[in-house]
mmCIF file of C-alpha atoms in Angstrom:
data_model
loop_
_atom_site.group_PDB
_atom_site.id
_atom_site.type_symbol
_atom_site.label_atom_id
_atom_site.label_comp_id
_atom_site.label_asym_id
_atom_site.label_seq_id
_atom_site.Cartn_x
_atom_site.Cartn_y
_atom_site.Cartn_z
ATOM 1 C CA MET A 149 -26.148 -16.523 40.251
ATOM 2 C CA ILE A 150 -22.779 -16.512 38.530
ATOM 3 C CA TYR A 151 -20.647 -15.528 41.518
ATOM 4 C CA GLY A 152 -20.990 -15.706 45.278
ATOM 5 C CA ALA A 153 -22.145 -17.992 48.047
ATOM 6 C CA GLU A 154 -25.236 -19.182 46.132
ATOM 7 C CA LEU A 155 -23.481 -19.938 42.854
ATOM 8 C CA GLY A 156 -25.825 -21.476 40.273
ATOM 9 C CA ARG A 157 -29.063 -20.426 41.976
ATOM 10 C CA GLN A 158 -31.834 -19.323 39.608
ATOM 11 C CA ILE A 159 -34.635 -16.912 40.475
ATOM 12 C CA MET A 160 -37.888 -16.478 38.568
ATOM 13 C CA LEU A 161 -38.650 -12.768 38.755
ATOM 14 C CA GLU A 162 -41.980 -11.349 39.877
ATOM 15 C CA HIS A 163 -43.255 -7.808 40.318
ATOM 16 C CA GLY A 164 -42.595 -6.314 43.727
ATOM 17 C CA GLN A 165 -39.925 -8.782 44.816
ATOM 18 C CA VAL A 166 -37.546 -7.483 47.491
ATOM 19 C CA LEU A 167 -34.012 -8.884 47.449
ATOM 20 C CA GLY A 168 -32.027 -8.895 50.677
ATOM 21 C CA ARG A 169 -30.873 -10.851 53.704
ATOM 22 C CA SER A 170 -33.892 -10.131 55.891
ATOM 23 C CA GLU A 171 -36.168 -13.062 56.673
ATOM 24 C CA ARG A 172 -38.985 -10.881 55.360
ATOM 25 C CA ALA A 173 -37.333 -10.336 51.972
ATOM 26 C CA THR A 174 -39.205 -11.968 49.084
ATOM 27 C CA VAL A 175 -35.918 -13.327 47.721
ATOM 28 C CA ARG A 176 -33.588 -13.960 50.659
ATOM 29 C CA PHE A 177 -29.809 -14.267 50.553
ATOM 30 C CA ASP A 178 -27.742 -15.421 53.507
ATOM 31 C CA VAL A 179 -24.922 -13.019 52.655
ATOM 32 C CA ASP A 180 -23.499 -10.476 55.102
ATOM 33 C CA SER A 181 -22.450 -8.051 52.343
ATOM 34 C CA MET A 182 -26.080 -7.610 51.268
ATOM 35 C CA SER A 183 -28.426 -5.247 53.122
ATOM 36 C CA ARG A 184 -31.559 -6.550 54.827
ATOM 37 C CA ARG A 185 -33.722 -4.860 52.180
ATOM 38 C CA HIS A 186 -31.253 -4.310 49.360
ATOM 39 C CA ALA A 187 -33.228 -3.901 46.131
ATOM 40 C CA GLU A 188 -36.711 -4.138 44.692
ATOM 41 C CA LEU A 189 -37.882 -5.374 41.290
ATOM 42 C CA GLN A 190 -40.704 -3.747 39.362
ATOM 43 C CA ILE A 191 -41.989 -5.530 36.273
ATOM 44 C CA ASP A 192 -44.431 -4.584 33.531
ATOM 45 C CA GLU A 193 -44.968 -5.822 29.981
ATOM 46 C CA GLN A 194 -42.214 -3.616 28.562
ATOM 47 C CA LYS A 195 -39.400 -3.702 31.130
ATOM 48 C CA VAL A 196 -37.913 -4.986 34.342
ATOM 49 C CA LEU A 197 -36.760 -2.237 36.709
ATOM 50 C CA ILE A 198 -34.393 -2.701 39.665
ATOM 51 C CA ARG A 199 -34.377 -0.071 42.417
ATOM 52 C CA ASP A 200 -32.005 0.407 45.331
ATOM 53 C CA LEU A 201 -33.721 0.484 48.729
ATOM 54 C CA GLY A 202 -31.035 2.516 50.467
ATOM 55 C CA SER A 203 -28.593 -0.382 50.749
ATOM 56 C CA THR A 204 -25.109 -0.013 52.199
ATOM 57 C CA HIS A 205 -23.183 -1.230 49.144
ATOM 58 C CA GLY A 206 -25.689 -0.224 46.474
ATOM 59 C CA ILE A 207 -26.374 -1.849 43.121
ATOM 60 C CA LEU A 208 -23.655 -2.254 40.514
ATOM 61 C CA LEU A 209 -25.073 -2.734 37.027
ATOM 62 C CA ASN A 210 -22.340 -3.797 34.605
ATOM 63 C CA GLY A 211 -19.862 -2.089 36.921
ATOM 64 C CA ASP A 212 -21.738 1.212 37.361
ATOM 65 C CA ARG A 213 -23.486 2.135 40.592
ATOM 66 C CA VAL A 214 -27.164 2.857 39.964
ATOM 67 C CA THR A 215 -30.119 3.745 42.153
ATOM 68 C CA GLU A 216 -32.687 2.667 39.571
ATOM 69 C CA ALA A 217 -32.306 1.125 36.129
ATOM 70 C CA SER A 218 -34.069 -0.940 33.475
ATOM 71 C CA LEU A 219 -32.521 -4.367 32.931
ATOM 72 C CA ARG A 220 -31.457 -5.703 29.539
ATOM 73 C CA ASP A 221 -30.792 -9.284 28.572
ATOM 74 C CA GLY A 222 -27.305 -10.292 29.736
ATOM 75 C CA ASP A 223 -26.904 -7.494 32.307
ATOM 76 C CA ARG A 224 -24.685 -8.260 35.310
ATOM 77 C CA ILE A 225 -26.156 -7.137 38.632
ATOM 78 C CA GLN A 226 -23.977 -7.064 41.734
ATOM 79 C CA LEU A 227 -25.501 -6.814 45.213
ATOM 80 C CA GLY A 228 -22.724 -6.963 47.779
ATOM 81 C CA ARG A 229 -20.621 -10.025 46.945
ATOM 82 C CA VAL A 230 -23.361 -11.667 44.876
ATOM 83 C CA ILE A 231 -23.304 -11.325 41.087
ATOM 84 C CA MET A 232 -26.342 -12.269 39.030
ATOM 85 C CA LYS A 233 -26.935 -12.358 35.301
ATOM 86 C CA PHE A 234 -30.312 -11.193 34.004
ATOM 87 C CA LEU A 235 -31.716 -13.427 31.269
ATOM 88 C CA THR A 236 -34.952 -13.079 29.351
ATOM 89 C CA ASP A 237 -34.631 -16.619 27.931
ATOM 90 C CA VAL A 238 -34.905 -18.958 30.915
ATOM 91 C CA THR A 239 -34.443 -22.014 28.690
ATOM 92 C CA GLU A 240 -30.720 -21.220 28.583
ATOM 93 C CA PRO A 241 -29.537 -20.552 32.156
ATOM 94 C CA PRO A 242 -26.019 -19.189 32.673
ATOM 95 C CA ARG A 243 -23.255 -21.714 33.109
ATOM 96 C CA PRO A 244 -21.877 -21.035 36.573
ATOM 97 C CA LEU A 245 -18.147 -21.071 37.179
ATOM 98 C CA SER A 246 -16.683 -22.195 40.472
ATOM 99 C CA PRO A 247 -15.188 -19.390 42.608
ATOM 100 C CA SER A 248 -11.667 -20.627 41.822
ATOM 101 C CA ALA A 249 -12.341 -20.340 38.071
ATOM 102 C CA ILE A 250 -13.764 -16.832 37.971
ATOM 103 C CA ASP A 251 -12.264 -13.353 37.978
ATOM 104 C CA GLY A 252 -13.715 -11.587 40.999
ATOM 105 C CA LEU A 253 -13.946 -8.138 39.389
ATOM 106 C CA THR A 254 -15.445 -8.882 35.976
ATOM 107 C CA GLY A 255 -17.121 -12.255 36.517
ATOM 108 C CA LEU A 256 -15.240 -13.641 33.495
ATOM 109 C CA ALA A 257 -13.162 -16.793 33.420
ATOM 110 C CA ASN A 258 -9.796 -16.190 35.054
ATOM 111 C CA LYS A 259 -6.242 -16.921 33.927
ATOM 112 C CA ARG A 260 -6.270 -20.384 35.464
ATOM 113 C CA THR A 261 -9.417 -21.390 33.575
ATOM 114 C CA TYR A 262 -8.111 -19.896 30.332
ATOM 115 C CA HIS A 263 -4.769 -21.717 30.577
ATOM 116 C CA ALA A 264 -6.458 -25.055 31.307
ATOM 117 C CA ARG A 265 -8.651 -24.735 28.222
ATOM 118 C CA LEU A 266 -5.800 -23.520 26.014
ATOM 119 C CA ALA A 267 -3.582 -26.411 27.136
ATOM 120 C CA LYS A 268 -6.346 -28.933 26.428
ATOM 121 C CA LEU A 269 -6.900 -27.618 22.909
ATOM 122 C CA ALA A 270 -3.181 -27.362 22.177
ATOM 123 C CA THR A 271 -2.695 -30.971 23.282
ATOM 124 C CA ALA A 272 -5.527 -32.101 20.988
ATOM 125 C CA ASP A 273 -3.567 -30.472 18.116
ATOM 126 C CA ARG A 274 -6.673 -29.737 16.074
ATOM 127 C CA GLY A 275 -5.769 -26.108 15.540
ATOM 128 C CA LEU A 276 -7.060 -22.933 17.154
ATOM 129 C CA SER A 277 -6.909 -19.155 17.049
ATOM 130 C CA LEU A 278 -6.073 -16.973 20.006
ATOM 131 C CA VAL A 279 -6.879 -13.275 20.378
ATOM 132 C CA TRP A 280 -5.398 -11.094 23.105
ATOM 133 C CA PHE A 281 -6.987 -7.714 23.846
ATOM 134 C CA ASP A 282 -5.278 -4.959 25.828
ATOM 135 C CA ILE A 283 -6.911 -1.698 26.907
ATOM 136 C CA ASP A 284 -4.883 1.244 25.650
ATOM 137 C CA ALA A 285 -3.668 3.835 28.172
ATOM 138 C CA MET A 286 -5.398 2.197 31.121
ATOM 139 C CA VAL A 287 -2.677 3.504 33.439
ATOM 140 C CA GLN A 288 -3.810 7.049 32.693
ATOM 141 C CA VAL A 289 -7.372 6.228 33.757
ATOM 142 C CA ASN A 290 -6.158 4.923 37.111
ATOM 143 C CA TYR A 291 -3.819 7.885 37.556
ATOM 144 C CA LYS A 292 -6.313 10.610 36.625
ATOM 145 C CA HIS A 293 -9.570 9.112 37.882
ATOM 146 C CA GLY A 294 -8.541 6.607 40.557
ATOM 147 C CA HIS A 295 -8.615 2.817 40.738
ATOM 148 C CA VAL A 296 -12.340 2.681 41.553
ATOM 149 C CA ASN A 297 -13.116 4.301 38.212
ATOM 150 C CA GLY A 298 -10.463 2.126 36.585
ATOM 151 C CA ASP A 299 -12.347 -0.926 37.822
ATOM 152 C CA ARG A 300 -15.598 0.499 36.459
ATOM 153 C CA ALA A 301 -13.990 0.900 33.051
ATOM 154 C CA LEU A 302 -12.629 -2.658 33.140
ATOM 155 C CA ILE A 303 -16.057 -4.091 33.923
ATOM 156 C CA GLN A 304 -17.806 -2.104 31.192
ATOM 157 C CA ILE A 305 -15.229 -3.005 28.555
ATOM 158 C CA SER A 306 -15.250 -6.664 29.604
ATOM 159 C CA ARG A 307 -19.019 -6.760 29.090
ATOM 160 C CA ARG A 308 -18.733 -5.337 25.568
ATOM 161 C CA LEU A 309 -15.912 -7.694 24.663
ATOM 162 C CA GLU A 310 -17.920 -10.613 26.012
ATOM 163 C CA ASP A 311 -20.835 -9.649 23.753
ATOM 164 C CA VAL A 312 -18.565 -9.526 20.686
ATOM 165 C CA CYS A 313 -16.872 -12.844 21.523
ATOM 166 C CA ALA A 314 -20.036 -14.807 22.383
ATOM 167 C CA PRO A 315 -20.575 -17.738 22.315
ATOM 168 C CA TYR A 316 -16.832 -18.205 22.895
ATOM 169 C CA GLU A 317 -15.583 -17.727 26.436
ATOM 170 C CA LEU A 318 -13.741 -14.507 27.179
ATOM 171 C CA ALA A 319 -11.171 -14.545 30.002
ATOM 172 C CA ARG A 320 -9.363 -11.857 31.927
ATOM 173 C CA ILE A 321 -5.794 -13.093 32.068
ATOM 174 C CA ARG A 322 -4.091 -10.173 33.794
ATOM 175 C CA GLY A 323 -4.719 -6.527 34.636
ATOM 176 C CA ASP A 324 -6.286 -5.007 31.539
ATOM 177 C CA VAL A 325 -5.553 -7.939 29.198
ATOM 178 C CA PHE A 326 -8.314 -10.268 27.978
ATOM 179 C CA ALA A 327 -8.182 -13.382 25.800
ATOM 180 C CA VAL A 328 -10.539 -15.495 23.742
ATOM 181 C CA ILE A 329 -9.772 -18.908 22.220
ATOM 182 C CA LEU A 330 -11.493 -19.668 18.925
ATOM 183 C CA PRO A 331 -11.803 -22.843 16.865
ATOM 184 C CA LEU A 332 -10.371 -22.953 13.359
ATOM 185 C CA GLY A 333 -12.915 -21.747 10.848
ATOM 186 C CA ILE A 334 -13.803 -18.647 12.842
ATOM 187 C CA ASP A 335 -12.335 -15.471 11.364
ATOM 188 C CA ALA A 336 -10.316 -14.381 14.393
ATOM 189 C CA ARG A 337 -9.015 -11.216 12.750
ATOM 190 C CA ALA A 338 -12.534 -10.084 11.825
ATOM 191 C CA LEU A 339 -13.761 -10.748 15.361
ATOM 192 C CA ALA A 340 -10.821 -8.803 16.783
ATOM 193 C CA GLN A 341 -11.514 -5.867 14.457
ATOM 194 C CA THR A 342 -15.179 -5.848 15.480
ATOM 195 C CA ALA A 343 -14.082 -5.704 19.120
ATOM 196 C CA VAL A 344 -11.659 -2.833 18.477
ATOM 197 C CA THR A 345 -14.309 -0.859 16.594
ATOM 198 C CA THR A 346 -16.981 -1.536 19.228
ATOM 199 C CA ILE A 347 -14.863 -0.290 22.125
ATOM 200 C CA ALA A 348 -13.691 2.831 20.290
ATOM 201 C CA SER A 349 -17.248 3.808 19.317
ATOM 202 C CA SER A 350 -18.896 3.434 22.735
ATOM 203 C CA ALA A 351 -17.744 5.482 25.722
ATOM 204 C CA VAL A 352 -17.461 4.040 29.205
ATOM 205 C CA PHE A 353 -18.873 5.990 32.135
ATOM 206 C CA LEU A 354 -16.636 6.948 35.025
ATOM 207 C CA GLU A 355 -19.209 7.923 37.620
ATOM 208 C CA SER A 356 -21.503 9.973 35.364
ATOM 209 C CA GLU A 357 -18.924 11.248 32.868
ATOM 210 C CA PRO A 358 -18.397 9.575 29.459
ATOM 211 C CA TYR A 359 -14.818 8.591 28.692
ATOM 212 C CA THR A 360 -13.547 7.117 25.429
ATOM 213 C CA LEU A 361 -11.079 4.254 25.601
ATOM 214 C CA THR A 362 -9.601 2.065 22.890
ATOM 215 C CA ILE A 363 -8.113 -1.410 22.766
ATOM 216 C CA SER A 364 -5.433 -3.133 20.732
ATOM 217 C CA ALA A 365 -5.592 -6.775 19.675
ATOM 218 C CA GLY A 366 -3.080 -9.449 18.719
ATOM 219 C CA VAL A 367 -4.090 -12.559 16.771
ATOM 220 C CA ALA A 368 -2.326 -15.930 16.630
ATOM 221 C CA THR A 369 -3.344 -19.110 14.798
ATOM 222 C CA ALA A 370 -2.114 -22.683 15.208
ATOM 223 C CA THR A 371 -2.987 -25.026 12.352
ATOM 224 C CA ALA A 372 -4.114 -28.593 12.926
ATOM 225 C CA GLY A 373 -1.248 -31.056 13.256
ATOM 226 C CA SER A 374 1.345 -28.333 13.845
ATOM 227 C CA HIS A 375 2.187 -29.546 17.376
ATOM 228 C CA THR A 376 2.045 -25.947 18.555
ATOM 229 C CA THR A 377 2.544 -25.548 22.307
ATOM 230 C CA VAL A 378 0.725 -23.147 24.612
ATOM 231 C CA GLY A 379 3.926 -21.114 24.887
ATOM 232 C CA ASP A 380 4.258 -20.934 21.102
ATOM 233 C CA VAL A 381 0.772 -19.632 20.402
ATOM 234 C CA GLU A 382 0.866 -17.189 23.327
ATOM 235 C CA ALA A 383 4.217 -15.824 22.159
ATOM 236 C CA VAL A 384 2.760 -15.107 18.709
ATOM 237 C CA ALA A 385 -0.307 -13.395 20.235
ATOM 238 C CA ASP A 386 1.936 -11.347 22.522
ATOM 239 C CA ARG A 387 4.179 -10.197 19.653
ATOM 240 C CA ALA A 388 1.142 -9.312 17.543
ATOM 241 C CA LEU A 389 -0.350 -7.304 20.408
ATOM 242 C CA TYR A 390 2.933 -5.463 20.880
ATOM 243 C CA ALA A 391 3.023 -4.705 17.135
ATOM 244 C CA ALA A 392 -0.497 -3.259 17.305
ATOM 245 C CA LYS A 393 0.563 -1.025 20.199
ATOM 246 C CA CYS A 394 3.683 0.146 18.378
ATOM 247 C CA ALA A 395 1.706 0.892 15.205
ATOM 248 C CA GLY A 396 -0.446 3.417 17.039
ATOM 249 C CA ARG A 397 -2.887 1.398 19.174
ATOM 250 C CA ASN A 398 -6.617 0.997 18.513
ATOM 251 C CA ARG A 399 -5.927 -1.676 15.893
ATOM 252 C CA VAL A 400 -5.407 -5.375 15.182
ATOM 253 C CA ALA A 401 -2.116 -7.058 14.325
#
């Protein structure tokens, strides 16, 4: 579990398990937002399938509501107010964040967690790179398709950005802006370009309709021993992001 009342709990999956809050559920959760019989797992040698059992709040898989779906390594599954991460390698369980450190929509680190880490690294003065990502024209998605679909898009894009940035921690720092802090030696500009290309080449799904979005990215670097403050490096990232927007969006500056 990476979010919710049972944060940090791990479940070994077995065929036929029923997840819910009923005492008869195979995997029981004491959570009011989950139905008594919420979902069922079906497992064979090739795949793990999750199926909705007519629950009130349904199953959200990486932000999309599904009735039945095959799970892939790293998938985020939300049942009510519980968010789980599906892992095929149980030797490396997910590192849970406390509720105060996590963004409730995406399950990423929040602004508070990001700022604490950035301040710690800036104080150490060993150098770092910072990349800010901003979803282009997100206001239009909310206006044309509603905020529910806007949230779906945010979750899907956050998952793809997280994959590109791994193993470095991605944070949602406000609205549709995300950030990743990188150590010196990592090519921040190349990572940012990979992220921009990835988002532009893979549509998000608003309900069942594909929708293409793009992102812009701003890169800032503080060299070791430069005594760069948090405000300094964020100002550079912000200006670079603004430059990418002004140059036509869907690019890195």
